[in-house]
PDB file of C-alpha atoms in Angstrom:
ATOM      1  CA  UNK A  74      91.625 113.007 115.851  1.00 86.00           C
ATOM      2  CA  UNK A  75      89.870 112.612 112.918  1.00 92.00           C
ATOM      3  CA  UNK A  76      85.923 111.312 111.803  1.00 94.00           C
ATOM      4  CA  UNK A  77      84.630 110.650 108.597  1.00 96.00           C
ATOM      5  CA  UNK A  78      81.026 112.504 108.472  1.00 97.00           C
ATOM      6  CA  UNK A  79      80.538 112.773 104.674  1.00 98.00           C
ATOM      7  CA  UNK A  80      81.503 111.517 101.115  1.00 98.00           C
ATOM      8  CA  UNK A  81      81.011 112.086  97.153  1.00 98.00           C
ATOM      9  CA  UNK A  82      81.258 109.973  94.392  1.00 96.00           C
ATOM     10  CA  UNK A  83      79.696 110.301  90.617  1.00 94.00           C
ATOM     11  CA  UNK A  84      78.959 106.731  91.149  1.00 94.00           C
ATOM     12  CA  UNK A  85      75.547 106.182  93.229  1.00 95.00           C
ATOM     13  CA  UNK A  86      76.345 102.759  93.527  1.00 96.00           C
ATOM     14  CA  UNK A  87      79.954 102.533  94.944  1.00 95.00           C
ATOM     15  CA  UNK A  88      79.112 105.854  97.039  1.00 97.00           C
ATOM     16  CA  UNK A  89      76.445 103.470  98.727  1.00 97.00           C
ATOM     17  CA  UNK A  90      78.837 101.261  99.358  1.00 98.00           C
ATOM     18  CA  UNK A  91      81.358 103.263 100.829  1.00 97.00           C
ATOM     19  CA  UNK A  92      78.123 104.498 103.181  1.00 97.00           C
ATOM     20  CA  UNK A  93      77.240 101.209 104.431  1.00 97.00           C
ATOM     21  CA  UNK A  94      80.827 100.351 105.076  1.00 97.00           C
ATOM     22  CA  UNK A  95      82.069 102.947 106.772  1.00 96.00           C
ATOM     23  CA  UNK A  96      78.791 103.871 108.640  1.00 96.00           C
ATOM     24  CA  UNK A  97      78.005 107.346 106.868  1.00 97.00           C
ATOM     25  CA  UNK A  98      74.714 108.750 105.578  1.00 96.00           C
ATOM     26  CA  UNK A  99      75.408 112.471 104.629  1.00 98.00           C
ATOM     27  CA  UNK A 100      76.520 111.135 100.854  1.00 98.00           C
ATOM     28  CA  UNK A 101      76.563 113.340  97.836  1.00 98.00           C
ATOM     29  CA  UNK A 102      76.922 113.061  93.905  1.00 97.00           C
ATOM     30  CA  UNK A 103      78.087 116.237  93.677  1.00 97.00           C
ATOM     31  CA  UNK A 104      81.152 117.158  95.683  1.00 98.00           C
ATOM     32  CA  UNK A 105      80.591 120.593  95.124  1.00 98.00           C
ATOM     33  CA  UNK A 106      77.001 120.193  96.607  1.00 98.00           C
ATOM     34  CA  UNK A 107      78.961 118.333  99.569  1.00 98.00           C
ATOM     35  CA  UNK A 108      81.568 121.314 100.492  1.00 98.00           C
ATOM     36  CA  UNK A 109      78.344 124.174 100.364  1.00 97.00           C
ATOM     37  CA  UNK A 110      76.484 122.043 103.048  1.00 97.00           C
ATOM     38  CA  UNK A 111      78.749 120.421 105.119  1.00 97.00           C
ATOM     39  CA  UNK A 112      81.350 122.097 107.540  1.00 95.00           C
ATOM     40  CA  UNK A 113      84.003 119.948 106.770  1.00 97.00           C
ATOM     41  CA  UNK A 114      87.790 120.405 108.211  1.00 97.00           C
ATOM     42  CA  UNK A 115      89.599 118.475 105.827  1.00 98.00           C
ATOM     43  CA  UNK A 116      89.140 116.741 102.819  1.00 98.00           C
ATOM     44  CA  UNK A 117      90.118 114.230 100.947  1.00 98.00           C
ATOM     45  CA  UNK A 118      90.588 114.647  97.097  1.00 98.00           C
ATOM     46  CA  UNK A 119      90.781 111.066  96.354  1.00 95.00           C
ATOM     47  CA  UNK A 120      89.510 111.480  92.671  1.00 94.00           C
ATOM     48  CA  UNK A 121      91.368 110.935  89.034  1.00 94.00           C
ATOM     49  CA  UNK A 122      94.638 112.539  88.558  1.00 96.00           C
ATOM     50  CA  UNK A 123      92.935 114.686  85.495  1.00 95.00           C
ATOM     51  CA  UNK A 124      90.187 115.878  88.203  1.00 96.00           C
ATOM     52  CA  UNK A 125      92.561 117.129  90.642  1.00 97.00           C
ATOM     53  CA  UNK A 126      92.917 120.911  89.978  1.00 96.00           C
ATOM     54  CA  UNK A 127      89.598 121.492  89.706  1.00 97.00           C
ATOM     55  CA  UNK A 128      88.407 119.559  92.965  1.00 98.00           C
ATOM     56  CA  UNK A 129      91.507 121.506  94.809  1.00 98.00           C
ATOM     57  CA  UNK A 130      90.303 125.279  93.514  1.00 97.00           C
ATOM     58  CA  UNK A 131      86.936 124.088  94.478  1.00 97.00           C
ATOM     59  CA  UNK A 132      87.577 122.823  97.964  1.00 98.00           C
ATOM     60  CA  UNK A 133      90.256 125.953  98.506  1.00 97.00           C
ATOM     61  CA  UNK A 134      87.356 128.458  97.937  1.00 97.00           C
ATOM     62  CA  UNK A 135      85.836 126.967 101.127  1.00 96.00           C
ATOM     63  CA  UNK A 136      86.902 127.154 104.808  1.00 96.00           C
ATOM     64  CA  UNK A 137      88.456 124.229 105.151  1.00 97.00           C
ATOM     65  CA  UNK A 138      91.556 123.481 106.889  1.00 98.00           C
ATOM     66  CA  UNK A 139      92.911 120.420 105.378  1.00 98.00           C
ATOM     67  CA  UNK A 140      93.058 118.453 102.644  1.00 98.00           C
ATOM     68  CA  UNK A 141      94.520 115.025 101.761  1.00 98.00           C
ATOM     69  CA  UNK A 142      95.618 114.887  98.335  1.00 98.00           C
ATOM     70  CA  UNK A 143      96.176 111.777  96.261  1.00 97.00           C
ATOM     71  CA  UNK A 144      99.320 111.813  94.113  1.00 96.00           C
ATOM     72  CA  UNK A 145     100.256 112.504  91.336  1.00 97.00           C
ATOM     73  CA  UNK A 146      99.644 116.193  92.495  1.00 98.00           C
ATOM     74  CA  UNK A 147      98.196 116.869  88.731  1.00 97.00           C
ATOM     75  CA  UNK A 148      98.521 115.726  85.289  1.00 96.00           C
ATOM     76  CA  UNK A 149     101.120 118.881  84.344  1.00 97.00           C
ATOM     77  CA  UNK A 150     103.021 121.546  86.340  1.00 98.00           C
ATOM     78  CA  UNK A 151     101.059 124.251  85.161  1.00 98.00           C
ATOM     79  CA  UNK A 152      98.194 123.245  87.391  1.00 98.00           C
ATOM     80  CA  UNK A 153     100.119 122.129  90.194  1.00 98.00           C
ATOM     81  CA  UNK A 154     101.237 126.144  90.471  1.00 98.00           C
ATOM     82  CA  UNK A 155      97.663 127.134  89.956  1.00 98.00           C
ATOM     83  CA  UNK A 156      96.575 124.205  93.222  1.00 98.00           C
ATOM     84  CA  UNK A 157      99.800 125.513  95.068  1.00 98.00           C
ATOM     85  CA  UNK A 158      98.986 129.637  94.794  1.00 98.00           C
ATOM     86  CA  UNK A 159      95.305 128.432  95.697  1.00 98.00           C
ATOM     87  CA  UNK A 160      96.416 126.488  98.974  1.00 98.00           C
ATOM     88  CA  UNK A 161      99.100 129.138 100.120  1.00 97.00           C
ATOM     89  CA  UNK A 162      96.455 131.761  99.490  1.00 98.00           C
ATOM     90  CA  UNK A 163      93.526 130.484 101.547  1.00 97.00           C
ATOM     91  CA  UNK A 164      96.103 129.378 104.342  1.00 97.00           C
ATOM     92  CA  UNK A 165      95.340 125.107 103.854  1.00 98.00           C
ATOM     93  CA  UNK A 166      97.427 122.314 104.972  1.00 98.00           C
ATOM     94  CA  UNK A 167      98.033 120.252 102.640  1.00 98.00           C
ATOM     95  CA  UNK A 168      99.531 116.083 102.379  1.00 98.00           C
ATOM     96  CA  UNK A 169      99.674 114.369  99.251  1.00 98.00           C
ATOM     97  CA  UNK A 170      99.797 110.464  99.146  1.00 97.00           C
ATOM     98  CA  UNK A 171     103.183 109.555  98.979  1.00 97.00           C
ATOM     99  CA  UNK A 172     103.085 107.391 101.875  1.00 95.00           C
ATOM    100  CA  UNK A 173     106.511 105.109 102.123  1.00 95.00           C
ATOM    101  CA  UNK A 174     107.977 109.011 103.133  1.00 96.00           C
ATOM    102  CA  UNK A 175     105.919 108.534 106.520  1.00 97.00           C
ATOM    103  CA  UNK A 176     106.741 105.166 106.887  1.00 95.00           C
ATOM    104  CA  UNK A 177     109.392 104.875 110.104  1.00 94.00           C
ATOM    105  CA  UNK A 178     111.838 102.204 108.042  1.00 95.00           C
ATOM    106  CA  UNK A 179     112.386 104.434 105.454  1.00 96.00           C
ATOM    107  CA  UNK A 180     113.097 107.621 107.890  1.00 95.00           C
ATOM    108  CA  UNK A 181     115.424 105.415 110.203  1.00 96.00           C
ATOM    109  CA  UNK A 182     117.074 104.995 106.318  1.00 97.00           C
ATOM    110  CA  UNK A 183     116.906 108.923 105.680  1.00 98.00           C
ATOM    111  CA  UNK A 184     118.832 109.183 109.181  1.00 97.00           C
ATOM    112  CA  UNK A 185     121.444 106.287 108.303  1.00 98.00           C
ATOM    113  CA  UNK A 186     122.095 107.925 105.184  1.00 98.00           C
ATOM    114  CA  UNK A 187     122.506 111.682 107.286  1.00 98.00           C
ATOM    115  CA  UNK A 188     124.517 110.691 109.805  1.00 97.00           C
ATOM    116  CA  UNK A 189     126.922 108.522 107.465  1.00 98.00           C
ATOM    117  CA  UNK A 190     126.352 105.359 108.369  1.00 98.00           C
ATOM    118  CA  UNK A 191     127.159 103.953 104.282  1.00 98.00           C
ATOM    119  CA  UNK A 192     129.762 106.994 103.837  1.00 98.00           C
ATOM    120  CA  UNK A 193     128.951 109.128 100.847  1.00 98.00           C
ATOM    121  CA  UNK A 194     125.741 107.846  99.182  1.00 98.00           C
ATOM    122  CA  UNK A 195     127.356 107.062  95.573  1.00 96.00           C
ATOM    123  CA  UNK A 196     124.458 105.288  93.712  1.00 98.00           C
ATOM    124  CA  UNK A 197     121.338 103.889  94.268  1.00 98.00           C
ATOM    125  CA  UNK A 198     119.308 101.091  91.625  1.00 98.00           C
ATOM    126  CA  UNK A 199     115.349 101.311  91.882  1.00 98.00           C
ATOM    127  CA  UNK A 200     113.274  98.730  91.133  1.00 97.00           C
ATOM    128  CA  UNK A 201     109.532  99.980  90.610  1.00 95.00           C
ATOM    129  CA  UNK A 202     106.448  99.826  88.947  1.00 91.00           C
ATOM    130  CA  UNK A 203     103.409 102.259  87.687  1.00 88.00           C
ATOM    131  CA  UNK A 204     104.685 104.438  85.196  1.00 91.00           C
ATOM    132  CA  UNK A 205     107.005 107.340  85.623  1.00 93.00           C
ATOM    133  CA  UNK A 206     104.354 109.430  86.880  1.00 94.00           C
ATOM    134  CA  UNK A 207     101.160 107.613  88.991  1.00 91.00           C
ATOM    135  CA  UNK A 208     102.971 105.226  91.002  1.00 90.00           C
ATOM    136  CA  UNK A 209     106.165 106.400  90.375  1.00 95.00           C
ATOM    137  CA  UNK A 210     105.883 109.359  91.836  1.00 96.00           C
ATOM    138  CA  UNK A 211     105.723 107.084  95.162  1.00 97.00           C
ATOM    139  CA  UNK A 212     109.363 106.618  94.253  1.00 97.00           C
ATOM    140  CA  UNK A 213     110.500 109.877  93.224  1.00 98.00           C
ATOM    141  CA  UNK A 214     109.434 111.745  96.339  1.00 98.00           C
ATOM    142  CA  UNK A 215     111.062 108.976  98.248  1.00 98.00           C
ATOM    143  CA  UNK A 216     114.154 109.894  96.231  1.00 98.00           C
ATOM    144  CA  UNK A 217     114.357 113.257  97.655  1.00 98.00           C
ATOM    145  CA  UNK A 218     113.002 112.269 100.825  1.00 98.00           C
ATOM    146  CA  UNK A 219     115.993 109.975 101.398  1.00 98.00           C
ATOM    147  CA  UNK A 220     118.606 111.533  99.562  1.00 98.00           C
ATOM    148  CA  UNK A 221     117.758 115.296 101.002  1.00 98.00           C
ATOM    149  CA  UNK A 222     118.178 116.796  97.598  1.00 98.00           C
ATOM    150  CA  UNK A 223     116.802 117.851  94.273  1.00 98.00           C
ATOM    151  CA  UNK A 224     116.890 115.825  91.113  1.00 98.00           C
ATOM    152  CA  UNK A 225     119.390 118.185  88.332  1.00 98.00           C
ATOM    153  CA  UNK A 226     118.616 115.986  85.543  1.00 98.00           C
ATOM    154  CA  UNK A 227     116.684 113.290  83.854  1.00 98.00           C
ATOM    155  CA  UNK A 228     118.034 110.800  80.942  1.00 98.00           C
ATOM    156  CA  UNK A 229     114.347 108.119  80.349  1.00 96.00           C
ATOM    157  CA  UNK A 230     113.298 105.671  78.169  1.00 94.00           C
ATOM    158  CA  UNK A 231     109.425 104.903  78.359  1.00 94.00           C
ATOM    159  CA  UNK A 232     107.606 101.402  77.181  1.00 92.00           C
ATOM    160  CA  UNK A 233     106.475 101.538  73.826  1.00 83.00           C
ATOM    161  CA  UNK A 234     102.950 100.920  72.521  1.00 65.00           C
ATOM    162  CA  UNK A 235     101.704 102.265  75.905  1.00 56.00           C
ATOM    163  CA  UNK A 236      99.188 104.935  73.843  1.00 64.00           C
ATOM    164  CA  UNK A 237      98.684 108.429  75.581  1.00 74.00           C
ATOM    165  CA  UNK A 238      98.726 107.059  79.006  1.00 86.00           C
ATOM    166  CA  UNK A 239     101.814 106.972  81.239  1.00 90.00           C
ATOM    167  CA  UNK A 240     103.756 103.199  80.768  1.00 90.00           C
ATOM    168  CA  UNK A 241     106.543 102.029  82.428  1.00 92.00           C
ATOM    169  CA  UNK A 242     109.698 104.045  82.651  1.00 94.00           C
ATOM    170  CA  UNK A 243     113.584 103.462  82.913  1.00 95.00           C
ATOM    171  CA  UNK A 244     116.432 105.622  82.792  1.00 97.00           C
ATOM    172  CA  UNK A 245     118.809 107.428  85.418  1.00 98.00           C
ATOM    173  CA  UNK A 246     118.246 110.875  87.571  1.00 98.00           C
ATOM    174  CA  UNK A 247     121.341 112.572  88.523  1.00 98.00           C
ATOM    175  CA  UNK A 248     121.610 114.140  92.157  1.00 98.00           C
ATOM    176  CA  UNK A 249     123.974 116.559  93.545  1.00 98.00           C
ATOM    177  CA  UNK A 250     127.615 115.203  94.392  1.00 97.00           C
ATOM    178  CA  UNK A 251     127.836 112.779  91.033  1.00 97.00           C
ATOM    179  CA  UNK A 252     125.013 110.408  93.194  1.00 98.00           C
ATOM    180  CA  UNK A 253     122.428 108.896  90.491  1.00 98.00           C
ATOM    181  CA  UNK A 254     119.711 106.892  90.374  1.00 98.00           C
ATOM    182  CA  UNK A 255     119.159 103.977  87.894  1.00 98.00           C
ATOM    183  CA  UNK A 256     115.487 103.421  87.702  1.00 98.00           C
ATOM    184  CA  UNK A 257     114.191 100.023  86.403  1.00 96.00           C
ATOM    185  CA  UNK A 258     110.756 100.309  86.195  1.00 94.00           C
ATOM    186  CA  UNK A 259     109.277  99.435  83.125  1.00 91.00           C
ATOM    187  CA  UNK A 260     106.185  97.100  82.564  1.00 86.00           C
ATOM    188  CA  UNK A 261     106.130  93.630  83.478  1.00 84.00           C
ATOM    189  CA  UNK A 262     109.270  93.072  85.436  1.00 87.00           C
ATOM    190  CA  UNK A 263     109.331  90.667  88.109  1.00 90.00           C
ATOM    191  CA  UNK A 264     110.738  92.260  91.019  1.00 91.00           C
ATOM    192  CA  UNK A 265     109.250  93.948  93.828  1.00 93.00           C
ATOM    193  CA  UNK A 266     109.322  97.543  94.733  1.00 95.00           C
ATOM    194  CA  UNK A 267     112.579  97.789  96.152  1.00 97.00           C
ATOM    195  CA  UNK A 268     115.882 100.268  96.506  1.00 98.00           C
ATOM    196  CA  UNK A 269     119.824  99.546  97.078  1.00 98.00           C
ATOM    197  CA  UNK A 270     121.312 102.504  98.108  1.00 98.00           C
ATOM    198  CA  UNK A 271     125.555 102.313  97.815  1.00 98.00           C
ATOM    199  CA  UNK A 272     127.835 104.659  99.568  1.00 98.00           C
ATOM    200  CA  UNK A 273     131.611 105.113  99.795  1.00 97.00           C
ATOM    201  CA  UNK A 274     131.269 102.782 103.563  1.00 97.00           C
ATOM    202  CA  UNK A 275     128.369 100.086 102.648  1.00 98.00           C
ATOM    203  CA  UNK A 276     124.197  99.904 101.535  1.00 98.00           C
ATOM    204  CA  UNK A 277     121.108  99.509 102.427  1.00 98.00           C
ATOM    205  CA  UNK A 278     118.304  97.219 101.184  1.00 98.00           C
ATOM    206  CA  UNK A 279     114.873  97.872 101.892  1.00 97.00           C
ATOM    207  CA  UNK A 280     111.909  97.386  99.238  1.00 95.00           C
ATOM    208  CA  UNK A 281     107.457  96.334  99.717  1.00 92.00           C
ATOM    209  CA  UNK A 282     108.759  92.774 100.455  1.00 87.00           C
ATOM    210  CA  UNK A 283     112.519  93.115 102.229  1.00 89.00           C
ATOM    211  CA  UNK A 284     112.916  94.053 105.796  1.00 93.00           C
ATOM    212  CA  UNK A 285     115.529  96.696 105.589  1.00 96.00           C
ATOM    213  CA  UNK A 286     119.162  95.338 105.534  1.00 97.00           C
ATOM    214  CA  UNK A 287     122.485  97.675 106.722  1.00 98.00           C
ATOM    215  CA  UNK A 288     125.624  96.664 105.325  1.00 98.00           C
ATOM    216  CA  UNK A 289     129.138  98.143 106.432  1.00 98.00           C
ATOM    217  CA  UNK A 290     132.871  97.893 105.071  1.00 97.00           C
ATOM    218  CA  UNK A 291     134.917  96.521 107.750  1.00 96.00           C
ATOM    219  CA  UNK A 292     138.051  97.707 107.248  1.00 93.00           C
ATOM    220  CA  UNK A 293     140.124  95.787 109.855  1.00 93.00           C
ATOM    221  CA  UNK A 294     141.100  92.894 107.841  1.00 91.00           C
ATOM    222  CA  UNK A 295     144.090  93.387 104.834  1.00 91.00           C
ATOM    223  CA  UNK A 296     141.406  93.515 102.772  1.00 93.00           C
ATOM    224  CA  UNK A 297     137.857  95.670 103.478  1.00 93.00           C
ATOM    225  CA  UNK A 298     134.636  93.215 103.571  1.00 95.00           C
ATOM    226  CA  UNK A 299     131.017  93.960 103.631  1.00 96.00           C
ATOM    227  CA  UNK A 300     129.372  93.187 107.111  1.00 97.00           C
ATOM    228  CA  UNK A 301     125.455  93.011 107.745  1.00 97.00           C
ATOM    229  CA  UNK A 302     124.742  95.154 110.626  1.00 97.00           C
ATOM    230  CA  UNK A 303     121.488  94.991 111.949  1.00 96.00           C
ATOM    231  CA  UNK A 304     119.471  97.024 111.155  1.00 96.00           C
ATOM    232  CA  UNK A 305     118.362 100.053 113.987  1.00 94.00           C
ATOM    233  CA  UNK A 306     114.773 100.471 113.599  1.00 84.00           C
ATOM    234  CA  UNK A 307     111.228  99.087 114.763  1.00 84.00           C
ATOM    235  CA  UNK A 308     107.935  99.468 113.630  1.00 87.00           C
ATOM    236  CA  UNK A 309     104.356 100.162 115.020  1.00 88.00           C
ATOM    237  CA  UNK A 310     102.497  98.161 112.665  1.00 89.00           C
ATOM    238  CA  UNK A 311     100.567 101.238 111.968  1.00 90.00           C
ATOM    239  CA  UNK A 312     100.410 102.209 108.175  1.00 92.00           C
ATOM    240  CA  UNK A 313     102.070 105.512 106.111  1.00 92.00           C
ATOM    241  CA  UNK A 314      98.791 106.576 105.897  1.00 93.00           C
ATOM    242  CA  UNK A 315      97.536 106.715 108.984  1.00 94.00           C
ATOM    243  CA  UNK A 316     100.599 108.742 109.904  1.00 96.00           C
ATOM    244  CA  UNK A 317     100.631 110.808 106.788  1.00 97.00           C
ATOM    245  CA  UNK A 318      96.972 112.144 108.528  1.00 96.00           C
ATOM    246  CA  UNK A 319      98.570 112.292 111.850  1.00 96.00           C
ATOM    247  CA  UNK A 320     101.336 114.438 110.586  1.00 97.00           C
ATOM    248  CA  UNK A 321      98.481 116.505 108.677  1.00 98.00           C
ATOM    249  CA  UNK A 322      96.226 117.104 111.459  1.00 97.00           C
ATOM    250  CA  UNK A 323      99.813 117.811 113.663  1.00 97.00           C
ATOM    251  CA  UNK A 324     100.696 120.927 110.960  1.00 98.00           C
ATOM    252  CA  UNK A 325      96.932 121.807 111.121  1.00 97.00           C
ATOM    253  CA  UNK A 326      97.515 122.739 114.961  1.00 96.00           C
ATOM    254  CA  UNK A 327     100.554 123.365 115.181  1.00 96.00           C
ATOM    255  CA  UNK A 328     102.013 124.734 111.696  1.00 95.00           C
ATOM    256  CA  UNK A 329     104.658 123.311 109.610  1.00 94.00           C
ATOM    257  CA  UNK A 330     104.754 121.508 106.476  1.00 96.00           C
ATOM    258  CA  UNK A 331     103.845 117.583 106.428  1.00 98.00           C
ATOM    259  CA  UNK A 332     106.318 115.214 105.175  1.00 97.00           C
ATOM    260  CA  UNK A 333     105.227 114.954 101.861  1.00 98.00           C
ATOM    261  CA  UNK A 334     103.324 118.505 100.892  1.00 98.00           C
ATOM    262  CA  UNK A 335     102.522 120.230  97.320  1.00 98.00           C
ATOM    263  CA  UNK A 336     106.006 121.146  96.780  1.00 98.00           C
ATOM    264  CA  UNK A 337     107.470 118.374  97.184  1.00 98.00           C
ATOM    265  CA  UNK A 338     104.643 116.657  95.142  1.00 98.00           C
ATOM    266  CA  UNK A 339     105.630 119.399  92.249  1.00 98.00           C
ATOM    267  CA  UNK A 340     108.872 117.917  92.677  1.00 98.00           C
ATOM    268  CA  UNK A 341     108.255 115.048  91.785  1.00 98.00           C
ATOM    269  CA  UNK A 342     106.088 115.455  88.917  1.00 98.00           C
ATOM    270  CA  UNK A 343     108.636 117.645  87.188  1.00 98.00           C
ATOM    271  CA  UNK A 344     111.253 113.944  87.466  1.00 98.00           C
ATOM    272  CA  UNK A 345     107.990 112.111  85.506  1.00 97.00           C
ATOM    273  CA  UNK A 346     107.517 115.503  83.481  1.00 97.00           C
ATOM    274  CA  UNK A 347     111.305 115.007  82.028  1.00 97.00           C
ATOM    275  CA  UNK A 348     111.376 111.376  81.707  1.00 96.00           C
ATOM    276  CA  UNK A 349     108.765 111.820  79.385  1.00 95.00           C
ATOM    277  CA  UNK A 350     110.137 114.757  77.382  1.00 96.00           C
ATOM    278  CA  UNK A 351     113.928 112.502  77.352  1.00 96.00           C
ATOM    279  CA  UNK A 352     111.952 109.779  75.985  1.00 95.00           C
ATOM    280  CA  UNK A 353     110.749 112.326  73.300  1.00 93.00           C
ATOM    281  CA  UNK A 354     114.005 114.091  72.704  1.00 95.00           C
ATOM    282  CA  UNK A 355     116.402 110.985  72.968  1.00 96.00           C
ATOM    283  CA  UNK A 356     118.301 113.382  75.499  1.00 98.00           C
ATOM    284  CA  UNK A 357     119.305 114.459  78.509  1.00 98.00           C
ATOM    285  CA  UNK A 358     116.532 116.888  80.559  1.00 98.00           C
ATOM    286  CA  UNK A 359     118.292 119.614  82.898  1.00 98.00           C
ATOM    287  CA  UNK A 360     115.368 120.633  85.744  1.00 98.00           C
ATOM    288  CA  UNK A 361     113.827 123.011  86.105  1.00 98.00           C
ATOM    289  CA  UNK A 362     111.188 122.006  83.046  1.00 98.00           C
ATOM    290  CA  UNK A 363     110.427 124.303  81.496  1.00 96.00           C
ATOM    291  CA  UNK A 364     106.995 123.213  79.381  1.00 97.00           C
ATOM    292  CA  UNK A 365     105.226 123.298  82.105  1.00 98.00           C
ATOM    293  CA  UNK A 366     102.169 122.480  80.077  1.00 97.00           C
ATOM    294  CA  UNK A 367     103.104 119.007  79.327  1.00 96.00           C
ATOM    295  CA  UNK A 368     100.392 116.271  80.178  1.00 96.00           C
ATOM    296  CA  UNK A 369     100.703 113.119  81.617  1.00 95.00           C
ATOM    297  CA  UNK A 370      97.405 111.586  81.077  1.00 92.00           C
ATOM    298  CA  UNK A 371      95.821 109.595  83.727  1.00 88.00           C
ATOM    299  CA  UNK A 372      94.388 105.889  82.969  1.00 82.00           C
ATOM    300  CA  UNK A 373      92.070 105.892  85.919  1.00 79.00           C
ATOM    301  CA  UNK A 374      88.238 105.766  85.329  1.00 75.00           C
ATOM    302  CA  UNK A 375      88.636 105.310  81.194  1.00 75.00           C
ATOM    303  CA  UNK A 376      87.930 102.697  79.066  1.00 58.00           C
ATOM    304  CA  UNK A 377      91.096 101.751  77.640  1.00 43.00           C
TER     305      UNK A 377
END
């Protein structure tokens, strides 16, 4: 449904690149140059977290339909409001980059989790990597995504000697119904992306390098025992991203919201927001946040 007819990038050289790569020749240095001259249905705002708010007012101002928005959503919640009011105001569809929530395994887990299949969901430990806010925002939104709820609060610890840019992050969210989350993801641990979610009846495993595993209590014994199932879902091969579009070009026609949209993008960033004002206060953070004007500053593009 979808062809790629023009790019921009501040950098001649890569923007070449992507040209003879990808077969395009309408190519710009200016994106703003780009949105005046092209008619362009949706876009993708693929840029530096920092750049985001003012690419998104930008592209808003045009007639565009869609747009396809990397995460994090912004660097603080004060300009993910401003890119929110802008896209509900000129009527644009919008999917941010948080692409495990399009990915059929972890639905089929959402479902499990919905239907009961591990009981009450009780706990879940997160292994992950990125920072609290960049890619672990990929986490948080997969969080709420799975657990069909909103964080309450936030108790973090952040790596130390990381400078002003976002380092690795541990610490705990708490859910509604007493379920938390105990997040290891500071720098330089060894394991792989990867979540095991406990209920009251059994857990599931699933992570970047485990095929999903569903355990069960078996109660029929004196004694209950944990018994892999297998596990009741299949995949396509196809990638979250290619469905992430699908689901964006689906809302386009049809309405709705996509999977992963600026809210829940907000959402998330508040989580990273309070993990980094815990780490500052040495204490619990209750959502909402209320500095909204708190930065998370991006590493991309800088010399370090």
């Amino acid at each position: 449904r979808t062809r790629l007819v023009a790019a921009a990038d501040v950098n001649a050289e890569r923007l070449a690149g992507l040209g003879r790569r990808r077969g395009v020749e309408r190519l710009y240095t200016d994106y703003r140059e780009m949105l005046d001259r092209e008619q362009l249905d949706v876009v993708s705002i693929c840029t530096p977290t920092r750049t985001h708010g003012e690419v998104a007012l930008e592209v808003a101002r045009r007639p565009v339909k869609g747009i396809y928005l990397e995460k994090p959503i912004a660097q603080n919640l004060a300009d993910a409001d401003r890119m929110i009011a802008a896209f509900q105001a000129a009527g644009i569809v919008v999917a941010v980059n948080h692409v495990r929530t399009w990915d059929p395994y972890y639905d089929r887990v959402r479902r499990l989790i919905a239907k009961g299949a591990i009981g009450a969901p009780h706990a879940i430990m997160a292994h992950w990597h990125e920072g609290a806010a960049f890619g672990g925002t990929h986490l948080l939104d997969l969080l709420r995504f799975l657990l069909n709820a909103e964080a309450e609060w936030v108790f973090g610890q952040l790596d130390a000697g990381a400078g002003r840019f976002d380092p690795g992050a541990r610490g705990t969210i708490g859910f509604p119904n007493s379920v938390q989350v105990y997040v290891s993801g500071a720098d330089g641990h060894a394991a792989p992306a990867e979540l095991d979610i406990v209920g009251t009846e059994g857990r599931i495993r699933i992570g970047n390098e485990r095929y999903p595993e569903l355990w069960q209590l078996d109660r029929s014994g004196q004694r209950p025992r944990l018994v892999q199932r297998g596990f009741p879902g299949v995949h396509d091969g196809r990638s979250g991203m290619l469905r992430a579009v699908e689901d964006l070009v689906r809302c386009i026609d049809d309405g709705g919201k996509p999977a992963s949209a600026p809210v829940d993008a907000r959402a998330d960033l508040e989580i990273a927001v309070a993990f980094h004002l815990s780490h500052r206060s040495g204490e619990v953070v209750r959502l909402p946040v209320v500095d909204t004007a708190y930065v998370i500053e991006d590493p991309w593009g800088r010399d370090r």
